[in-house]
Amino acid sequence: MTEQTIDLGPALKKYRKQAGVTQQEIAEAAGISKNYVSAIERGAHQPTANILITYARSCRFSLDEMVNLIPRSKVDRKNKQDGLDLLRSIGDGIASACFFDPEYHGLTDKLQYGNLGVGREKARFELPQMDEDKITCFVIEIDRVLKKNGYLFLWLDKYHFCEGVQSWIADTSLTVVDAICWDKGQIGMGYRSRSRSEYLLILQKPPANTKTWIDHAIPDVWREKIPKSNRIHPHTKPIELTKRLIGATTDEGDYVIDPASGSFMVLEACKNLNRQFIGCDIQFGD
Ligand SMILES: C[S@@+](CC[C@H](N)C(=O)[O-])C[C@H]1O[C@@H](n2cnc3c(N)ncnc32)[C@H](O)[C@@H]1O
């Protein structure tokens, strides 16, 4: 377990309120007074192991989740909120993998690597954008919440794939270890060649080794056409590739994060593989 200081009182209060449990109910279940419960939640007294277990049982969260400060109410849900806020509410080193597909196009458009802003591409302009500073903040938080050896699967357009993402990762421990080209099986726009691909940069938290990657049959050019029925978001990514990558790098029950989920396709992949999902989108969700 990673070392971290936990402000237990406020965390217990938060979990209790989320679960709709009263201080009186905790007091009765733990055999202590309501005043003592209140003092614990103010941080005036440290809870004993028995009191912690009472909170965990009454408010239906595991001690592991509490210790790692994972907001249980956020797990396996389509959360509608800012991804940075969600990441900041998660403890250090809990996630085995993270998918991040930032929303940007300013530079891409200016440098004419693509042809955004016309026709079908117009829908993308209506999505909230992330500037370079914001993306860097996301990547720093992702680095913090990843386990040792954990993977960041970072979706890039052609511009960022060619120009690099050094400025996003400079203040992190992440190293680029691989890349996959996604052949969308469908031709798009372009000023020179016409786009049919997107790129997935694979980064790893130290120690960057292959011990936690168990599927060695994934090709680095992946062809997958998104069926029309799944095109519920202009940027939907290939679910079969996502499943293979989750299967290759995580175990059942592990946490997988996606702080800008769009169509919540990573959630679908996690459900399919019995992984726990923590993700959100600022514009989509429940
Ligand atoms: C490129 S799309 C992600 C598509 C997703 N990978 C999929 O397969 O559907 C980026 C998403 O980021 C969302 N977004 C923009 N700013 C955000 C923020 N600050 N926090 C969370 N989501 C944000 C947008 O609403 C958009 O849906």
CSV table of C-alpha atoms and ligand atoms in Angstrom, one decimal:
chain,number,residue,atom,x,y,z
A,1,MET,CA,0.0,0.0,0.0
A,2,THR,CA,1.3,3.5,-0.8
A,3,GLU,CA,1.9,5.8,2.2
A,4,GLN,CA,-0.5,8.7,2.5
A,5,THR,CA,-2.0,10.8,5.2
A,6,ILE,CA,-5.7,10.4,5.4
A,7,ASP,CA,-8.0,12.8,7.2
A,8,LEU,CA,-10.1,10.0,8.5
A,9,GLY,CA,-12.9,12.0,10.2
A,10,PRO,CA,-14.1,14.0,7.2
A,11,ALA,CA,-13.7,10.9,5.0
A,12,LEU,CA,-15.9,8.8,7.3
A,13,LYS,CA,-18.4,11.6,7.4
A,14,LYS,CA,-18.5,11.7,3.6
A,15,TYR,CA,-19.0,8.0,3.3
A,16,ARG,CA,-21.7,8.0,6.0
A,17,LYS,CA,-23.6,10.8,4.3
A,18,GLN,CA,-23.2,9.2,0.8
A,19,ALA,CA,-24.7,6.0,2.2
A,20,GLY,CA,-27.6,7.9,4.0
A,21,VAL,CA,-26.6,6.6,7.4
A,22,THR,CA,-27.1,8.8,10.5
A,23,GLN,CA,-24.6,9.4,13.3
A,24,GLN,CA,-27.1,7.8,15.7
A,25,GLU,CA,-27.0,4.6,13.6
A,26,ILE,CA,-23.2,4.5,13.7
A,27,ALA,CA,-23.3,5.1,17.5
A,28,GLU,CA,-25.7,2.3,18.1
A,29,ALA,CA,-23.9,-0.2,15.8
A,30,ALA,CA,-20.5,0.6,17.4
A,31,GLY,CA,-21.8,0.9,21.0
A,32,ILE,CA,-20.6,4.4,21.5
A,33,SER,CA,-22.3,7.8,22.0
A,34,LYS,CA,-23.5,10.0,19.2
A,35,ASN,CA,-21.3,12.8,20.6
A,36,TYR,CA,-18.3,10.5,20.2
A,37,VAL,CA,-19.2,9.8,16.6
A,38,SER,CA,-19.5,13.5,16.0
A,39,ALA,CA,-16.1,14.1,17.6
A,40,ILE,CA,-14.5,11.4,15.4
A,41,GLU,CA,-15.9,13.0,12.3
A,42,ARG,CA,-14.6,16.4,13.4
A,43,GLY,CA,-11.2,14.8,13.8
A,44,ALA,CA,-11.1,15.3,17.6
A,45,HIS,CA,-10.8,11.6,18.2
A,46,GLN,CA,-9.1,8.8,16.2
A,47,PRO,CA,-11.5,5.9,15.5
A,48,THR,CA,-10.5,2.5,16.8
A,49,ALA,CA,-10.4,-0.5,14.4
A,50,ASN,CA,-13.8,-1.6,15.6
A,51,ILE,CA,-15.3,1.8,14.9
A,52,LEU,CA,-13.8,1.8,11.4
A,53,ILE,CA,-15.2,-1.6,10.7
A,54,THR,CA,-18.6,-0.4,11.9
A,55,TYR,CA,-18.5,2.5,9.4
A,56,ALA,CA,-17.4,0.2,6.6
A,57,ARG,CA,-20.2,-2.3,7.3
A,58,SER,CA,-22.9,0.3,7.9
A,59,CYS,CA,-22.0,2.5,4.9
A,60,ARG,CA,-21.2,-0.4,2.6
A,61,PHE,CA,-17.6,0.3,1.6
A,62,SER,CA,-14.5,-1.8,2.0
A,63,LEU,CA,-11.7,-0.8,4.3
A,64,ASP,CA,-9.4,-1.0,1.3
A,65,GLU,CA,-11.6,1.6,-0.6
A,66,MET,CA,-11.6,3.8,2.4
A,67,VAL,CA,-7.9,3.7,3.0
A,68,ASN,CA,-7.3,4.5,-0.7
A,69,LEU,CA,-10.0,7.2,-0.6
A,70,ILE,CA,-11.9,5.9,-3.5
A,71,PRO,CA,-15.3,7.4,-3.6
A,72,ARG,CA,-17.4,4.2,-3.8
A,73,SER,CA,-20.4,6.1,-5.2
A,74,LYS,CA,-18.2,6.9,-8.3
A,75,VAL,CA,-17.3,3.4,-9.2
A,76,ASP,CA,-18.8,1.7,-12.2
A,77,ARG,CA,-20.9,4.8,-13.0
A,78,LYS,CA,-21.2,7.3,-15.8
A,79,ASN,CA,-20.2,10.2,-13.7
A,80,LYS,CA,-20.9,13.7,-15.2
A,81,GLN,CA,-18.2,15.9,-13.8
A,82,ASP,CA,-14.8,17.5,-14.4
A,83,GLY,CA,-12.1,14.7,-14.8
A,84,LEU,CA,-9.5,16.6,-12.8
A,85,ASP,CA,-11.8,16.9,-9.8
A,86,LEU,CA,-12.5,13.2,-10.0
A,87,LEU,CA,-8.8,12.3,-10.3
A,88,ARG,CA,-8.0,14.6,-7.3
A,89,SER,CA,-10.6,12.7,-5.2
A,90,ILE,CA,-8.8,9.4,-5.7
A,91,GLY,CA,-5.9,8.1,-3.5
A,92,ASP,CA,-2.3,7.5,-4.7
A,93,GLY,CA,-1.4,4.4,-6.6
A,94,ILE,CA,-4.7,2.6,-6.9
A,95,ALA,CA,-5.2,2.2,-10.6
A,96,SER,CA,-3.7,-0.5,-12.8
A,97,ALA,CA,-4.5,1.3,-16.0
A,98,CYS,CA,-5.8,4.6,-17.3
A,99,PHE,CA,-7.2,5.5,-20.7
A,100,PHE,CA,-7.0,9.2,-21.5
A,101,ASP,CA,-8.5,10.7,-24.7
A,102,PRO,CA,-8.1,14.5,-24.3
A,103,GLU,CA,-10.3,16.9,-26.2
A,104,TYR,CA,-8.2,19.3,-28.2
A,105,HIS,CA,-7.9,20.6,-31.7
A,106,GLY,CA,-6.5,24.1,-31.7
A,107,LEU,CA,-3.0,23.2,-32.9
A,108,THR,CA,-4.3,20.5,-35.2
A,109,ASP,CA,-6.5,22.8,-37.0
A,110,LYS,CA,-3.9,25.6,-37.2
A,111,LEU,CA,-1.2,23.4,-38.6
A,112,GLN,CA,-3.5,21.7,-41.0
A,113,TYR,CA,-2.7,18.2,-40.1
A,114,GLY,CA,-6.4,17.5,-40.4
A,115,ASN,CA,-9.5,19.1,-41.6
A,116,LEU,CA,-11.6,19.6,-38.6
A,117,GLY,CA,-14.6,22.0,-38.4
A,118,VAL,CA,-16.4,21.0,-41.6
A,119,GLY,CA,-19.2,18.5,-42.2
A,120,ARG,CA,-19.2,15.5,-39.9
A,121,GLU,CA,-16.3,16.9,-37.9
A,122,LYS,CA,-18.4,19.8,-36.8
A,123,ALA,CA,-19.8,17.8,-33.8
A,124,ARG,CA,-16.2,17.8,-32.3
A,125,PHE,CA,-16.2,21.6,-32.1
A,126,GLU,CA,-19.1,21.5,-29.8
A,127,LEU,CA,-17.3,19.4,-27.2
A,128,PRO,CA,-15.6,21.2,-24.3
A,129,GLN,CA,-11.9,21.6,-25.1
A,130,MET,CA,-8.8,21.1,-23.0
A,131,ASP,CA,-5.8,23.4,-23.4
A,132,GLU,CA,-2.2,22.1,-23.1
A,133,ASP,CA,-2.0,23.2,-19.4
A,134,LYS,CA,-5.1,21.3,-18.5
A,135,ILE,CA,-4.0,18.2,-20.3
A,136,THR,CA,-0.7,18.4,-18.4
A,137,CYS,CA,-2.6,18.6,-15.1
A,138,PHE,CA,-4.6,15.5,-16.1
A,139,VAL,CA,-1.4,13.6,-16.9
A,140,ILE,CA,0.2,14.6,-13.6
A,141,GLU,CA,-2.8,13.3,-11.7
A,142,ILE,CA,-3.0,10.1,-13.7
A,143,ASP,CA,0.7,9.5,-12.9
A,144,ARG,CA,-0.2,9.9,-9.2
A,145,VAL,CA,-3.2,7.5,-9.2
A,146,LEU,CA,-1.4,4.8,-11.2
A,147,LYS,CA,0.2,1.8,-9.4
A,148,LYS,CA,3.8,0.9,-9.9
A,149,ASN,CA,4.1,-0.7,-13.4
A,150,GLY,CA,0.6,0.8,-14.3
A,151,TYR,CA,-0.2,1.8,-17.8
A,152,LEU,CA,-1.5,5.0,-19.3
A,153,PHE,CA,-3.1,4.5,-22.8
A,154,LEU,CA,-3.0,8.0,-24.3
A,155,TRP,CA,-5.0,8.6,-27.5
A,156,LEU,CA,-3.4,11.1,-29.9
A,157,ASP,CA,-4.2,12.6,-33.2
A,158,LYS,CA,-1.5,12.7,-36.0
A,159,TYR,CA,-0.2,16.1,-34.9
A,160,HIS,CA,0.6,15.2,-31.3
A,161,PHE,CA,1.8,11.7,-32.4
A,162,CYS,CA,4.4,13.4,-34.7
A,163,GLU,CA,5.3,16.3,-32.5
A,164,GLY,CA,5.4,14.4,-29.2
A,165,VAL,CA,3.9,14.9,-25.8
A,166,GLN,CA,7.1,15.7,-23.8
A,167,SER,CA,5.6,18.8,-22.3
A,168,TRP,CA,2.7,16.8,-20.9
A,169,ILE,CA,4.8,14.2,-19.3
A,170,ALA,CA,7.9,16.2,-18.3
A,171,ASP,CA,6.8,16.5,-14.6
A,172,THR,CA,5.7,12.8,-14.3
A,173,SER,CA,7.4,9.5,-13.8
A,174,LEU,CA,5.8,8.1,-17.0
A,175,THR,CA,7.9,6.7,-19.8
A,176,VAL,CA,6.7,6.0,-23.4
A,177,VAL,CA,7.0,2.2,-23.9
A,178,ASP,CA,5.0,1.4,-27.0
A,179,ALA,CA,2.5,2.7,-29.6
A,180,ILE,CA,-0.4,1.3,-31.6
A,181,CYS,CA,-1.9,2.7,-34.8
A,182,TRP,CA,-5.7,2.3,-35.0
A,183,ASP,CA,-6.8,1.8,-38.5
A,184,LYS,CA,-10.4,2.9,-38.4
A,185,GLY,CA,-11.3,1.1,-41.6
A,186,GLN,CA,-13.0,4.3,-42.8
A,187,ILE,CA,-11.5,7.2,-44.7
A,188,GLY,CA,-11.8,10.7,-43.3
A,189,MET,CA,-10.6,14.2,-44.3
A,190,GLY,CA,-7.1,15.6,-44.8
A,191,TYR,CA,-5.2,18.4,-46.5
A,192,ARG,CA,-2.6,16.0,-47.9
A,193,SER,CA,-3.1,12.3,-47.2
A,194,ARG,CA,-6.6,11.5,-46.0
A,195,SER,CA,-7.0,10.4,-42.4
A,196,ARG,CA,-7.9,6.8,-41.6
A,197,SER,CA,-5.9,6.4,-38.3
A,198,GLU,CA,-5.5,7.5,-34.8
A,199,TYR,CA,-2.7,6.7,-32.4
A,200,LEU,CA,-2.4,5.2,-29.0
A,201,LEU,CA,0.7,6.1,-27.1
A,202,ILE,CA,1.5,3.6,-24.3
A,203,LEU,CA,3.2,4.9,-21.2
A,204,GLN,CA,4.2,3.1,-18.1
A,205,LYS,CA,4.9,4.1,-14.5
A,206,PRO,CA,8.2,2.8,-13.2
A,207,PRO,CA,9.6,0.2,-13.0
A,208,ALA,CA,8.8,0.2,-16.8
A,209,ASN,CA,9.1,-3.5,-17.6
A,210,THR,CA,7.0,-6.1,-19.3
A,211,LYS,CA,6.1,-8.2,-16.2
A,212,THR,CA,2.5,-6.9,-15.9
A,213,TRP,CA,1.8,-7.2,-19.7
A,214,ILE,CA,0.5,-10.7,-20.3
A,215,ASP,CA,-0.9,-10.7,-23.8
A,216,HIS,CA,1.9,-10.6,-26.4
A,217,ALA,CA,-0.3,-11.2,-29.4
A,218,ILE,CA,-1.7,-7.6,-29.8
A,219,PRO,CA,-0.5,-6.2,-33.2
A,220,ASP,CA,0.7,-2.6,-33.3
A,221,VAL,CA,-1.6,-1.8,-36.2
A,222,TRP,CA,-5.2,-2.6,-35.1
A,223,ARG,CA,-8.0,-2.5,-37.6
A,224,GLU,CA,-11.4,-2.1,-36.0
A,225,LYS,CA,-14.4,-0.3,-37.6
A,226,ILE,CA,-16.8,1.2,-35.1
A,227,PRO,CA,-20.3,-0.1,-35.9
A,228,LYS,CA,-22.8,2.7,-36.7
A,229,SER,CA,-24.8,1.6,-33.6
A,230,ASN,CA,-21.8,2.4,-31.4
A,231,ARG,CA,-21.1,5.9,-32.9
A,232,ILE,CA,-22.8,7.6,-30.0
A,233,HIS,CA,-19.9,10.1,-29.6
A,234,PRO,CA,-17.8,11.7,-32.3
A,235,HIS,CA,-14.6,10.3,-30.8
A,236,THR,CA,-15.7,6.7,-29.8
A,237,LYS,CA,-12.7,4.5,-29.6
A,238,PRO,CA,-12.4,0.8,-30.5
A,239,ILE,CA,-13.9,-1.4,-27.8
A,240,GLU,CA,-12.2,-4.6,-28.9
A,241,LEU,CA,-8.8,-3.1,-28.7
A,242,THR,CA,-9.6,-1.5,-25.4
A,243,LYS,CA,-10.7,-4.9,-24.0
A,244,ARG,CA,-7.5,-6.5,-25.2
A,245,LEU,CA,-5.4,-3.8,-23.5
A,246,ILE,CA,-7.3,-4.0,-20.3
A,247,GLY,CA,-7.0,-7.8,-20.4
A,248,ALA,CA,-3.2,-7.6,-21.1
A,249,THR,CA,-2.4,-5.2,-18.2
A,250,THR,CA,-4.9,-5.7,-15.4
A,251,ASP,CA,-6.4,-8.4,-13.2
A,252,GLU,CA,-10.1,-9.0,-12.3
A,253,GLY,CA,-11.3,-6.5,-9.8
A,254,ASP,CA,-8.5,-4.0,-10.6
A,255,TYR,CA,-9.3,-0.3,-11.1
A,256,VAL,CA,-9.3,1.2,-14.6
A,257,ILE,CA,-9.7,4.9,-15.0
A,258,ASP,CA,-11.0,7.1,-17.8
A,259,PRO,CA,-11.3,10.8,-16.8
A,260,ALA,CA,-12.7,12.0,-20.1
A,261,SER,CA,-15.0,9.1,-21.0
A,262,GLY,CA,-17.1,10.4,-23.8
A,263,SER,CA,-19.2,7.4,-24.8
A,264,PHE,CA,-18.1,5.5,-21.7
A,265,MET,CA,-16.9,2.7,-23.9
A,266,VAL,CA,-14.1,1.9,-21.3
A,267,LEU,CA,-16.9,1.3,-18.7
A,268,GLU,CA,-18.5,-1.2,-21.1
A,269,ALA,CA,-15.1,-2.9,-21.6
A,270,CYS,CA,-14.6,-3.0,-17.8
A,271,LYS,CA,-18.0,-4.5,-17.1
A,272,ASN,CA,-17.3,-7.2,-19.7
A,273,LEU,CA,-14.0,-8.1,-18.0
A,274,ASN,CA,-15.0,-7.7,-14.3
A,275,ARG,CA,-12.7,-4.7,-13.8
A,276,GLN,CA,-13.8,-1.7,-11.7
A,277,PHE,CA,-14.2,1.5,-13.6
A,278,ILE,CA,-13.7,5.0,-12.3
A,279,GLY,CA,-14.4,7.6,-14.9
A,280,CYS,CA,-16.4,10.7,-16.0
A,281,ASP,CA,-17.1,13.2,-18.7
A,282,ILE,CA,-17.8,16.9,-18.2
A,283,GLN,CA,-20.6,16.8,-20.6
A,284,PHE,CA,-22.0,13.2,-20.7
A,285,GLY,CA,-23.2,10.8,-18.0
A,286,ASP,CA,-25.9,10.5,-15.5
B,1,LIG,C1,-12.0,12.7,-27.2
B,1,LIG,S1,-13.5,12.6,-26.3
B,1,LIG,C2,-13.4,11.1,-25.5
B,1,LIG,C3,-14.0,10.0,-26.3
B,1,LIG,C4,-13.9,8.6,-25.6
B,1,LIG,N1,-12.6,8.1,-25.6
B,1,LIG,C5,-14.8,7.6,-26.3
B,1,LIG,O1,-14.4,6.5,-26.6
B,1,LIG,O2,-16.0,7.9,-26.4
B,1,LIG,C6,-13.0,13.7,-25.0
B,1,LIG,C7,-14.2,14.0,-24.0
B,1,LIG,O3,-13.6,14.8,-23.0
B,1,LIG,C8,-14.7,15.6,-22.4
B,1,LIG,N2,-14.1,16.6,-21.6
B,1,LIG,C9,-13.6,17.8,-22.0
B,1,LIG,N3,-13.1,18.5,-20.9
B,1,LIG,C10,-13.3,17.7,-19.9
B,1,LIG,C11,-13.0,17.8,-18.5
B,1,LIG,N4,-12.4,18.8,-18.0
B,1,LIG,N5,-13.3,16.7,-17.7
B,1,LIG,C12,-13.9,15.6,-18.2
B,1,LIG,N6,-14.2,15.5,-19.5
B,1,LIG,C13,-13.9,16.5,-20.3
B,1,LIG,C14,-15.5,16.0,-23.6
B,1,LIG,O4,-16.8,16.2,-23.2
B,1,LIG,C15,-15.4,14.7,-24.5
B,1,LIG,O5,-16.5,13.9,-24.4
